[in-house]
Amino acid sequence: METTDFRGKKALIRVDFNVPLNEAMEVVDDTRIRAALPTIQRVIEQGGVPILMSHLGRPSDGYEAKYSLKNITSQLHQLTGAEIVFAEDCIGEVAKQACLKSKHGQIVLLENLRFHPEEKKGDKGFAKALSDLGDIYINDAFGTAHRAHASTTIVAQFFPEIKMFGYLMLKELENLNKVLKSPEKPITAILGGAKIAGKIEVIKQLMNLVDHIIIGGGMSYTFIKALGGEIGGSLVDHEKIEVALDIIERAKNTGVTLHLPVDSIICQEFSNEMAIQTVAIDSIPEGWLGLDIGAETIKLYEEVVANSQTIVWNGPMGVFEMSNFEMGSKAIATAIAAATSKGAFSLIGGGDSVSAINQFGLADQVSYVSTGGGALLEFMEGKSLPGVEAISN
Ligand code: AMP
């Protein structure tokens, strides 16, 4: 980015503008758009025209108004001050003309890539059509770097000489490498959230890297069930019980301490309106659901965090979206912020942990907030990300 001459050039930039919209199709949280601004501004300052491409949501079959990137043009204009030229399609004559006619000072925003099923299939012809729109390819979408889609990976082969990472991507890789390559010990990974499926492999992998693994959220009940505990109607993934047991066993044979909750805040419904109780984690009565970690668990987890030098957090400790069940995530976020102020390096990733840390107003008190969820987990698993490989090769 620093040494590239963008004068008179069209820079085709894969950004991650997969932002939440409300019913009126207004952008509710523009964090991802802001994160892409340094790259966009650099191209403009250096005399180039940014051609932006992204996906938005999960359209099932072609165009759907609620997934149109047209919805974000006014926000993009407000944040950049530039005139936005919106192309109603991301390939073909419409896109070509929009790019050809664009002038310095303008930004071209292409329509949602995923209106074409070829995007997710990594179709070569589609990638070639995208590549025709730019002279230079920049990947600045860390959130989709673990997918070998046309715009994140395949398109790069049509820019053998002039492909690069954008500033956001560079920052993500730099911060993640701080955790993976030369972390200061003790290292603590905190994993929570509802789904255990996508995270269990990461836990195994993390055992080679970290000193402590803290488990919270809906996924913790699968571990408790595996140990023979009563978990009532709490979330459980029966298919992962064996793996959970395997992890518990492995932890005993390695130097890693696996921390499971000792108590839980329970409720009879998935609701903020009903009475709550705190019970031992392995004694949740039938008809009750565990929806947050309890006060005893919080105390234990706070201590581990306070004594860590490197902390990675992915996934909330409870259903933090409801005030009755936000305490665990809030306490963890506060403990991470306190450890950071004493010199620890902390990295938060995954959509929900990021929402949680924003909700508690602590995002600026941790070392780095990653835009990656799945990409972050795969990177931590030690997998190479196709979007990163495509540029590095
Ligand atoms: P994930 O997408 O797997 O990271 O899960 C994030 C979601 O997990 C958040 O929306 C939380 O509300 C939810 N969550 C956290 N703890 C629990 C729990 N104990 N039971 C059900 N859902 C939970």
JSON list of N, CA and C and ligand atoms in Angstrom, two decimals, residues 192-196 199 216-221 234-235 264-265 270 289-293 314-322 325 329 350-353, ligand 1:
[
{"chain": "A", "resi": 192, "resn": "GLY", "atom": "N", "xyz": [-16.65, -18.83, 24.35]},
{"chain": "A", "resi": 192, "resn": "GLY", "atom": "CA", "xyz": [-18.04, -18.94, 24.77]},
{"chain": "A", "resi": 192, "resn": "GLY", "atom": "C", "xyz": [-18.94, -18.95, 23.55]},
{"chain": "A", "resi": 193, "resn": "GLY", "atom": "N", "xyz": [-20.16, -18.50, 23.72]},
{"chain": "A", "resi": 193, "resn": "GLY", "atom": "CA", "xyz": [-21.11, -18.50, 22.60]},
{"chain": "A", "resi": 193, "resn": "GLY", "atom": "C", "xyz": [-21.96, -19.75, 22.62]},
{"chain": "A", "resi": 194, "resn": "ALA", "atom": "N", "xyz": [-22.88, -19.82, 21.68]},
{"chain": "A", "resi": 194, "resn": "ALA", "atom": "CA", "xyz": [-23.86, -20.89, 21.69]},
{"chain": "A", "resi": 194, "resn": "ALA", "atom": "C", "xyz": [-23.32, -22.18, 21.06]},
{"chain": "A", "resi": 195, "resn": "LYS", "atom": "N", "xyz": [-22.75, -22.05, 19.88]},
{"chain": "A", "resi": 195, "resn": "LYS", "atom": "CA", "xyz": [-22.39, -23.24, 19.10]},
{"chain": "A", "resi": 195, "resn": "LYS", "atom": "C", "xyz": [-21.02, -23.78, 19.50]},
{"chain": "A", "resi": 196, "resn": "ILE", "atom": "N", "xyz": [-20.98, -25.03, 19.81]},
{"chain": "A", "resi": 196, "resn": "ILE", "atom": "CA", "xyz": [-19.70, -25.65, 20.15]},
{"chain": "A", "resi": 196, "resn": "ILE", "atom": "C", "xyz": [-19.03, -26.17, 18.88]},
{"chain": "A", "resi": 199, "resn": "LYS", "atom": "N", "xyz": [-16.12, -24.48, 17.27]},
{"chain": "A", "resi": 199, "resn": "LYS", "atom": "CA", "xyz": [-15.04, -24.04, 18.16]},
{"chain": "A", "resi": 199, "resn": "LYS", "atom": "C", "xyz": [-14.24, -25.18, 18.78]},
{"chain": "A", "resi": 216, "resn": "GLY", "atom": "N", "xyz": [-17.17, -20.75, 28.60]},
{"chain": "A", "resi": 216, "resn": "GLY", "atom": "CA", "xyz": [-18.42, -20.18, 29.12]},
{"chain": "A", "resi": 216, "resn": "GLY", "atom": "C", "xyz": [-19.50, -20.27, 28.06]},
{"chain": "A", "resi": 217, "resn": "GLY", "atom": "N", "xyz": [-20.63, -19.65, 28.31]},
{"chain": "A", "resi": 217, "resn": "GLY", "atom": "CA", "xyz": [-21.70, -19.61, 27.31]},
{"chain": "A", "resi": 217, "resn": "GLY", "atom": "C", "xyz": [-22.39, -20.96, 27.14]},
{"chain": "A", "resi": 218, "resn": "GLY", "atom": "N", "xyz": [-23.22, -21.03, 26.08]},
{"chain": "A", "resi": 218, "resn": "GLY", "atom": "CA", "xyz": [-24.01, -22.24, 25.85]},
{"chain": "A", "resi": 218, "resn": "GLY", "atom": "C", "xyz": [-23.15, -23.47, 25.65]},
{"chain": "A", "resi": 219, "resn": "MET", "atom": "N", "xyz": [-21.94, -23.29, 25.12]},
{"chain": "A", "resi": 219, "resn": "MET", "atom": "CA", "xyz": [-21.12, -24.47, 24.83]},
{"chain": "A", "resi": 219, "resn": "MET", "atom": "C", "xyz": [-20.62, -25.18, 26.08]},
{"chain": "A", "resi": 220, "resn": "SER", "atom": "N", "xyz": [-20.63, -24.48, 27.22]},
{"chain": "A", "resi": 220, "resn": "SER", "atom": "CA", "xyz": [-20.07, -25.11, 28.43]},
{"chain": "A", "resi": 220, "resn": "SER", "atom": "C", "xyz": [-20.92, -26.28, 28.91]},
{"chain": "A", "resi": 221, "resn": "TYR", "atom": "N", "xyz": [-22.24, -26.26, 28.61]},
{"chain": "A", "resi": 221, "resn": "TYR", "atom": "CA", "xyz": [-23.12, -27.32, 29.13]},
{"chain": "A", "resi": 221, "resn": "TYR", "atom": "C", "xyz": [-22.84, -28.68, 28.47]},
{"chain": "A", "resi": 234, "resn": "SER", "atom": "N", "xyz": [-30.69, -26.84, 29.23]},
{"chain": "A", "resi": 234, "resn": "SER", "atom": "CA", "xyz": [-29.64, -25.97, 28.66]},
{"chain": "A", "resi": 234, "resn": "SER", "atom": "C", "xyz": [-29.19, -26.50, 27.31]},
{"chain": "A", "resi": 235, "resn": "LEU", "atom": "N", "xyz": [-28.54, -25.64, 26.56]},
{"chain": "A", "resi": 235, "resn": "LEU", "atom": "CA", "xyz": [-28.01, -26.03, 25.25]},
{"chain": "A", "resi": 235, "resn": "LEU", "atom": "C", "xyz": [-27.05, -27.21, 25.39]},
{"chain": "A", "resi": 264, "resn": "SER", "atom": "N", "xyz": [-24.25, -21.48, 37.58]},
{"chain": "A", "resi": 264, "resn": "SER", "atom": "CA", "xyz": [-24.94, -20.96, 36.40]},
{"chain": "A", "resi": 264, "resn": "SER", "atom": "C", "xyz": [-26.18, -20.17, 36.83]},
{"chain": "A", "resi": 265, "resn": "ILE", "atom": "N", "xyz": [-26.48, -19.14, 36.07]},
{"chain": "A", "resi": 265, "resn": "ILE", "atom": "CA", "xyz": [-27.74, -18.42, 36.30]},
{"chain": "A", "resi": 265, "resn": "ILE", "atom": "C", "xyz": [-28.78, -19.08, 35.40]},
{"chain": "A", "resi": 270, "resn": "PHE", "atom": "N", "xyz": [-36.32, -18.86, 27.87]},
{"chain": "A", "resi": 270, "resn": "PHE", "atom": "CA", "xyz": [-35.31, -18.03, 27.22]},
{"chain": "A", "resi": 270, "resn": "PHE", "atom": "C", "xyz": [-35.90, -16.63, 27.15]},
{"chain": "A", "resi": 289, "resn": "LEU", "atom": "N", "xyz": [-33.13, -23.54, 32.21]},
{"chain": "A", "resi": 289, "resn": "LEU", "atom": "CA", "xyz": [-32.03, -23.39, 31.24]},
{"chain": "A", "resi": 289, "resn": "LEU", "atom": "C", "xyz": [-30.91, -22.56, 31.87]},
{"chain": "A", "resi": 290, "resn": "GLY", "atom": "N", "xyz": [-29.67, -22.97, 31.62]},
{"chain": "A", "resi": 290, "resn": "GLY", "atom": "CA", "xyz": [-28.53, -22.16, 32.06]},
{"chain": "A", "resi": 290, "resn": "GLY", "atom": "C", "xyz": [-28.27, -21.08, 31.03]},
{"chain": "A", "resi": 291, "resn": "LEU", "atom": "N", "xyz": [-28.34, -19.81, 31.46]},
{"chain": "A", "resi": 291, "resn": "LEU", "atom": "CA", "xyz": [-28.21, -18.74, 30.47]},
{"chain": "A", "resi": 291, "resn": "LEU", "atom": "C", "xyz": [-27.05, -17.78, 30.74]},
{"chain": "A", "resi": 292, "resn": "ASP", "atom": "N", "xyz": [-26.35, -18.00, 31.85]},
{"chain": "A", "resi": 292, "resn": "ASP", "atom": "CA", "xyz": [-25.14, -17.19, 32.11]},
{"chain": "A", "resi": 292, "resn": "ASP", "atom": "C", "xyz": [-24.30, -17.93, 33.14]},
{"chain": "A", "resi": 293, "resn": "ILE", "atom": "N", "xyz": [-23.03, -17.51, 33.25]},
{"chain": "A", "resi": 293, "resn": "ILE", "atom": "CA", "xyz": [-22.21, -18.07, 34.32]},
{"chain": "A", "resi": 293, "resn": "ILE", "atom": "C", "xyz": [-22.59, -17.38, 35.63]},
{"chain": "A", "resi": 314, "resn": "ASN", "atom": "N", "xyz": [-13.24, -15.06, 22.46]},
{"chain": "A", "resi": 314, "resn": "ASN", "atom": "CA", "xyz": [-14.19, -15.27, 21.37]},
{"chain": "A", "resi": 314, "resn": "ASN", "atom": "C", "xyz": [-15.44, -15.95, 21.92]},
{"chain": "A", "resi": 315, "resn": "GLY", "atom": "N", "xyz": [-16.54, -15.24, 21.90]},
{"chain": "A", "resi": 315, "resn": "GLY", "atom": "CA", "xyz": [-17.83, -15.83, 22.30]},
{"chain": "A", "resi": 315, "resn": "GLY", "atom": "C", "xyz": [-18.25, -15.41, 23.70]},
{"chain": "A", "resi": 316, "resn": "PRO", "atom": "N", "xyz": [-19.49, -14.90, 23.84]},
{"chain": "A", "resi": 316, "resn": "PRO", "atom": "CA", "xyz": [-19.97, -14.40, 25.14]},
{"chain": "A", "resi": 316, "resn": "PRO", "atom": "C", "xyz": [-20.18, -15.51, 26.17]},
{"chain": "A", "resi": 317, "resn": "MET", "atom": "N", "xyz": [-20.17, -15.12, 27.44]},
{"chain": "A", "resi": 317, "resn": "MET", "atom": "CA", "xyz": [-20.31, -16.07, 28.56]},
{"chain": "A", "resi": 317, "resn": "MET", "atom": "C", "xyz": [-21.76, -16.45, 28.82]},
{"chain": "A", "resi": 318, "resn": "GLY", "atom": "N", "xyz": [-22.67, -15.62, 28.30]},
{"chain": "A", "resi": 318, "resn": "GLY", "atom": "CA", "xyz": [-24.09, -15.89, 28.50]},
{"chain": "A", "resi": 318, "resn": "GLY", "atom": "C", "xyz": [-24.89, -15.14, 27.45]},
{"chain": "A", "resi": 319, "resn": "VAL", "atom": "N", "xyz": [-26.20, -15.13, 27.64]},
{"chain": "A", "resi": 319, "resn": "VAL", "atom": "CA", "xyz": [-27.07, -14.44, 26.67]},
{"chain": "A", "resi": 319, "resn": "VAL", "atom": "C", "xyz": [-27.04, -12.94, 27.01]},
{"chain": "A", "resi": 320, "resn": "PHE", "atom": "N", "xyz": [-25.91, -12.32, 26.65]},
{"chain": "A", "resi": 320, "resn": "PHE", "atom": "CA", "xyz": [-25.65, -10.93, 27.08]},
{"chain": "A", "resi": 320, "resn": "PHE", "atom": "C", "xyz": [-26.64, -9.94, 26.49]},
{"chain": "A", "resi": 321, "resn": "GLU", "atom": "N", "xyz": [-27.37, -10.37, 25.44]},
{"chain": "A", "resi": 321, "resn": "GLU", "atom": "CA", "xyz": [-28.35, -9.48, 24.82]},
{"chain": "A", "resi": 321, "resn": "GLU", "atom": "C", "xyz": [-29.50, -9.18, 25.78]},
{"chain": "A", "resi": 322, "resn": "MET", "atom": "N", "xyz": [-29.69, -10.03, 26.81]},
{"chain": "A", "resi": 322, "resn": "MET", "atom": "CA", "xyz": [-30.73, -9.78, 27.82]},
{"chain": "A", "resi": 322, "resn": "MET", "atom": "C", "xyz": [-30.04, -9.37, 29.11]},
{"chain": "A", "resi": 325, "resn": "PHE", "atom": "N", "xyz": [-28.85, -11.70, 31.88]},
{"chain": "A", "resi": 325, "resn": "PHE", "atom": "CA", "xyz": [-27.80, -12.69, 31.60]},
{"chain": "A", "resi": 325, "resn": "PHE", "atom": "C", "xyz": [-26.54, -12.05, 31.00]},
{"chain": "A", "resi": 329, "resn": "SER", "atom": "N", "xyz": [-20.54, -11.94, 30.88]},
{"chain": "A", "resi": 329, "resn": "SER", "atom": "CA", "xyz": [-19.76, -11.34, 29.78]},
{"chain": "A", "resi": 329, "resn": "SER", "atom": "C", "xyz": [-19.22, -9.98, 30.20]},
{"chain": "A", "resi": 350, "resn": "GLY", "atom": "N", "xyz": [-14.86, -12.12, 16.86]},
{"chain": "A", "resi": 350, "resn": "GLY", "atom": "CA", "xyz": [-16.16, -12.80, 16.73]},
{"chain": "A", "resi": 350, "resn": "GLY", "atom": "C", "xyz": [-17.27, -11.80, 16.97]},
{"chain": "A", "resi": 351, "resn": "GLY", "atom": "N", "xyz": [-18.21, -11.78, 16.04]},
{"chain": "A", "resi": 351, "resn": "GLY", "atom": "CA", "xyz": [-19.27, -10.77, 16.06]},
{"chain": "A", "resi": 351, "resn": "GLY", "atom": "C", "xyz": [-19.90, -10.53, 17.41]},
{"chain": "A", "resi": 352, "resn": "ASP", "atom": "N", "xyz": [-20.22, -11.63, 18.14]},
{"chain": "A", "resi": 352, "resn": "ASP", "atom": "CA", "xyz": [-20.97, -11.44, 19.38]},
{"chain": "A", "resi": 352, "resn": "ASP", "atom": "C", "xyz": [-20.11, -10.92, 20.54]},
{"chain": "A", "resi": 353, "resn": "SER", "atom": "N", "xyz": [-18.87, -11.34, 20.61]},
{"chain": "A", "resi": 353, "resn": "SER", "atom": "CA", "xyz": [-18.02, -10.78, 21.68]},
{"chain": "A", "resi": 353, "resn": "SER", "atom": "C", "xyz": [-17.76, -9.32, 21.40]},
{"chain": "B", "resi": 1, "resn": "AMP", "atom": "P1", "xyz": [-21.95, -18.02, 18.70]},
{"chain": "B", "resi": 1, "resn": "AMP", "atom": "O1", "xyz": [-22.56, -17.52, 17.42]},
{"chain": "B", "resi": 1, "resn": "AMP", "atom": "O2", "xyz": [-21.80, -19.48, 18.77]},
{"chain": "B", "resi": 1, "resn": "AMP", "atom": "O3", "xyz": [-20.68, -17.28, 19.07]},
{"chain": "B", "resi": 1, "resn": "AMP", "atom": "O4", "xyz": [-23.00, -17.67, 19.85]},
{"chain": "B", "resi": 1, "resn": "AMP", "atom": "C1", "xyz": [-23.31, -16.36, 20.25]},
{"chain": "B", "resi": 1, "resn": "AMP", "atom": "C2", "xyz": [-24.63, -16.38, 20.97]},
{"chain": "B", "resi": 1, "resn": "AMP", "atom": "O5", "xyz": [-24.54, -17.29, 22.05]},
{"chain": "B", "resi": 1, "resn": "AMP", "atom": "C3", "xyz": [-25.06, -15.07, 21.59]},
{"chain": "B", "resi": 1, "resn": "AMP", "atom": "O6", "xyz": [-26.10, -14.54, 20.83]},
{"chain": "B", "resi": 1, "resn": "AMP", "atom": "C4", "xyz": [-25.51, -15.46, 22.99]},
{"chain": "B", "resi": 1, "resn": "AMP", "atom": "O7", "xyz": [-26.77, -14.94, 23.33]},
{"chain": "B", "resi": 1, "resn": "AMP", "atom": "C5", "xyz": [-25.59, -16.96, 22.92]},
{"chain": "B", "resi": 1, "resn": "AMP", "atom": "N1", "xyz": [-25.40, -17.62, 24.21]},
{"chain": "B", "resi": 1, "resn": "AMP", "atom": "C6", "xyz": [-24.45, -17.42, 25.12]},
{"chain": "B", "resi": 1, "resn": "AMP", "atom": "N2", "xyz": [-24.64, -18.19, 26.19]},
{"chain": "B", "resi": 1, "resn": "AMP", "atom": "C7", "xyz": [-25.75, -18.91, 25.99]},
{"chain": "B", "resi": 1, "resn": "AMP", "atom": "C8", "xyz": [-26.48, -19.87, 26.74]},
{"chain": "B", "resi": 1, "resn": "AMP", "atom": "N3", "xyz": [-26.06, -20.24, 27.95]},
{"chain": "B", "resi": 1, "resn": "AMP", "atom": "N4", "xyz": [-27.57, -20.40, 26.19]},
{"chain": "B", "resi": 1, "resn": "AMP", "atom": "C9", "xyz": [-28.00, -20.02, 24.97]},
{"chain": "B", "resi": 1, "resn": "AMP", "atom": "N5", "xyz": [-27.36, -19.12, 24.20]},
{"chain": "B", "resi": 1, "resn": "AMP", "atom": "C10", "xyz": [-26.25, -18.55, 24.69]}
]
